[in-house]
Amino acid sequence: HMQPLIGKSYKLLNLSPDQHADEQIKKILGGLNSVATGIGTLRSKNSSAHGHGTKKVKLSVRHSRLVVNSCMTIGLFLLETYYDNYLDK
């Protein structure tokens, strides 16, 4: 399950909602966390990566595209945050 890894990564990068005072930033970061967790759950339940999932769901093209684009957005945001926090100083 991805949630522990996601939580630790977000904490290290100062991206956990509880690390911020601004309510709008908290909402955005909480949503980002939810999307990442949802994608991890979808992958675990529907892919052959860990054997066959218990309940396979056929994704439509638009949902598949949403997952792929969300992964790219989250990945790029995490990398940019890492670079800003650790490499650009």
PDB file of C-alpha atoms in Angstrom:
ATOM      1  CA  HIS A   1       0.000   0.000   0.000  1.00  0.00           C
ATOM      2  CA  MET A   2       1.246   3.419  -0.969  1.00  0.00           C
ATOM      3  CA  GLN A   3      -0.166   5.603   1.820  1.00  0.00           C
ATOM      4  CA  PRO A   4       2.748   5.243   4.285  1.00  0.00           C
ATOM      5  CA  LEU A   5       5.295   6.051   1.549  1.00  0.00           C
ATOM      6  CA  ILE A   6       3.252   8.983   0.284  1.00  0.00           C
ATOM      7  CA  GLY A   7       2.854  10.362   3.808  1.00  0.00           C
ATOM      8  CA  LYS A   8       6.571  10.116   4.583  1.00  0.00           C
ATOM      9  CA  SER A   9       7.536  11.695   1.261  1.00  0.00           C
ATOM     10  CA  TYR A  10       5.146  14.595   1.745  1.00  0.00           C
ATOM     11  CA  LYS A  11       6.413  15.187   5.293  1.00  0.00           C
ATOM     12  CA  LEU A  12      10.056  15.263   4.146  1.00  0.00           C
ATOM     13  CA  LEU A  13       9.206  17.713   1.384  1.00  0.00           C
ATOM     14  CA  ASN A  14       7.066  19.907   3.673  1.00  0.00           C
ATOM     15  CA  LEU A  15       3.954  19.059   1.649  1.00  0.00           C
ATOM     16  CA  SER A  16       1.728  17.640   4.372  1.00  0.00           C
ATOM     17  CA  PRO A  17      -1.368  19.753   4.941  1.00  0.00           C
ATOM     18  CA  ASP A  18      -0.665  19.878   8.675  1.00  0.00           C
ATOM     19  CA  GLN A  19       2.651  21.628   7.961  1.00  0.00           C
ATOM     20  CA  HIS A  20       0.882  24.698   6.563  1.00  0.00           C
ATOM     21  CA  ALA A  21      -1.316  27.385   8.091  1.00  0.00           C
ATOM     22  CA  ASP A  22      -3.086  28.603   4.960  1.00  0.00           C
ATOM     23  CA  GLU A  23      -6.411  26.789   4.519  1.00  0.00           C
ATOM     24  CA  GLN A  24      -6.311  26.891   0.718  1.00  0.00           C
ATOM     25  CA  ILE A  25      -2.835  25.339   0.617  1.00  0.00           C
ATOM     26  CA  LYS A  26      -4.013  22.681   3.090  1.00  0.00           C
ATOM     27  CA  LYS A  27      -6.942  21.824   0.793  1.00  0.00           C
ATOM     28  CA  ILE A  28      -4.758  21.605  -2.295  1.00  0.00           C
ATOM     29  CA  LEU A  29      -2.118  19.455  -0.591  1.00  0.00           C
ATOM     30  CA  GLY A  30      -4.806  17.243   0.946  1.00  0.00           C
ATOM     31  CA  GLY A  31      -6.344  16.778  -2.493  1.00  0.00           C
ATOM     32  CA  LEU A  32      -2.958  15.945  -3.965  1.00  0.00           C
ATOM     33  CA  ASN A  33      -2.495  13.330  -1.247  1.00  0.00           C
ATOM     34  CA  SER A  34      -5.945  11.865  -1.973  1.00  0.00           C
ATOM     35  CA  VAL A  35      -5.241  11.622  -5.702  1.00  0.00           C
ATOM     36  CA  ALA A  36      -1.881   9.911  -5.131  1.00  0.00           C
ATOM     37  CA  THR A  37      -3.433   7.453  -2.686  1.00  0.00           C
ATOM     38  CA  GLY A  38      -6.340   6.754  -5.037  1.00  0.00           C
ATOM     39  CA  ILE A  39      -3.995   6.041  -7.932  1.00  0.00           C
ATOM     40  CA  GLY A  40      -1.951   3.691  -5.758  1.00  0.00           C
ATOM     41  CA  THR A  41      -5.082   1.829  -4.685  1.00  0.00           C
ATOM     42  CA  LEU A  42      -6.340   1.628  -8.262  1.00  0.00           C
ATOM     43  CA  ARG A  43      -3.009   0.228  -9.397  1.00  0.00           C
ATOM     44  CA  SER A  44      -2.880  -2.355  -6.621  1.00  0.00           C
ATOM     45  CA  LYS A  45      -6.411  -3.561  -7.222  1.00  0.00           C
ATOM     46  CA  ASN A  46      -6.447  -3.528 -11.015  1.00  0.00           C
ATOM     47  CA  SER A  47      -2.971  -4.316 -12.273  1.00  0.00           C
ATOM     48  CA  SER A  48      -1.077  -7.537 -12.610  1.00  0.00           C
ATOM     49  CA  ALA A  49       1.846  -6.043 -10.665  1.00  0.00           C
ATOM     50  CA  HIS A  50       0.889  -7.936  -7.481  1.00  0.00           C
ATOM     51  CA  GLY A  51      -1.077 -10.754  -9.044  1.00  0.00           C
ATOM     52  CA  HIS A  52      -4.616 -10.241 -10.202  1.00  0.00           C
ATOM     53  CA  GLY A  53      -6.733  -7.767  -8.322  1.00  0.00           C
ATOM     54  CA  THR A  54      -9.830  -8.976  -6.571  1.00  0.00           C
ATOM     55  CA  LYS A  55     -12.167  -6.794  -8.598  1.00  0.00           C
ATOM     56  CA  LYS A  56     -10.829  -5.604 -11.920  1.00  0.00           C
ATOM     57  CA  VAL A  57     -12.382  -2.480 -13.344  1.00  0.00           C
ATOM     58  CA  LYS A  58     -12.024  -1.612 -17.004  1.00  0.00           C
ATOM     59  CA  LEU A  59     -11.065   2.043 -17.195  1.00  0.00           C
ATOM     60  CA  SER A  60     -12.330   4.207 -20.006  1.00  0.00           C
ATOM     61  CA  VAL A  61      -9.800   6.064 -22.107  1.00  0.00           C
ATOM     62  CA  ARG A  62     -10.643   9.338 -20.388  1.00  0.00           C
ATOM     63  CA  HIS A  63     -10.145   7.830 -16.929  1.00  0.00           C
ATOM     64  CA  SER A  64      -6.882   6.242 -18.010  1.00  0.00           C
ATOM     65  CA  ARG A  65      -5.716   9.592 -19.355  1.00  0.00           C
ATOM     66  CA  LEU A  66      -6.740  11.256 -16.079  1.00  0.00           C
ATOM     67  CA  VAL A  67      -4.622   8.779 -14.109  1.00  0.00           C
ATOM     68  CA  VAL A  68      -1.586   9.176 -16.367  1.00  0.00           C
ATOM     69  CA  ASN A  69      -1.763  12.968 -16.403  1.00  0.00           C
ATOM     70  CA  SER A  70      -2.308  13.096 -12.644  1.00  0.00           C
ATOM     71  CA  CYS A  71       0.776  10.933 -12.113  1.00  0.00           C
ATOM     72  CA  MET A  72       2.836  13.232 -14.311  1.00  0.00           C
ATOM     73  CA  THR A  73       1.588  16.334 -12.506  1.00  0.00           C
ATOM     74  CA  ILE A  74       2.227  14.906  -9.040  1.00  0.00           C
ATOM     75  CA  GLY A  75       5.634  13.543 -10.049  1.00  0.00           C
ATOM     76  CA  LEU A  76       6.743  16.850 -11.531  1.00  0.00           C
ATOM     77  CA  PHE A  77       5.491  18.756  -8.484  1.00  0.00           C
ATOM     78  CA  LEU A  78       7.395  16.426  -6.137  1.00  0.00           C
ATOM     79  CA  LEU A  79      10.598  16.748  -8.174  1.00  0.00           C
ATOM     80  CA  GLU A  80      10.335  20.538  -8.374  1.00  0.00           C
ATOM     81  CA  THR A  81       9.696  20.714  -4.645  1.00  0.00           C
ATOM     82  CA  TYR A  82      12.707  18.507  -3.958  1.00  0.00           C
ATOM     83  CA  TYR A  83      14.915  20.655  -6.200  1.00  0.00           C
ATOM     84  CA  ASP A  84      13.657  23.865  -4.576  1.00  0.00           C
ATOM     85  CA  ASN A  85      14.178  22.513  -1.048  1.00  0.00           C
ATOM     86  CA  TYR A  86      17.481  20.685  -1.433  1.00  0.00           C
ATOM     87  CA  LEU A  87      19.362  21.494  -4.623  1.00  0.00           C
ATOM     88  CA  ASP A  88      18.785  25.157  -5.387  1.00  0.00           C
ATOM     89  CA  LYS A  89      20.169  26.463  -2.099  1.00  0.00           C
TER      90      LYS A  89
END
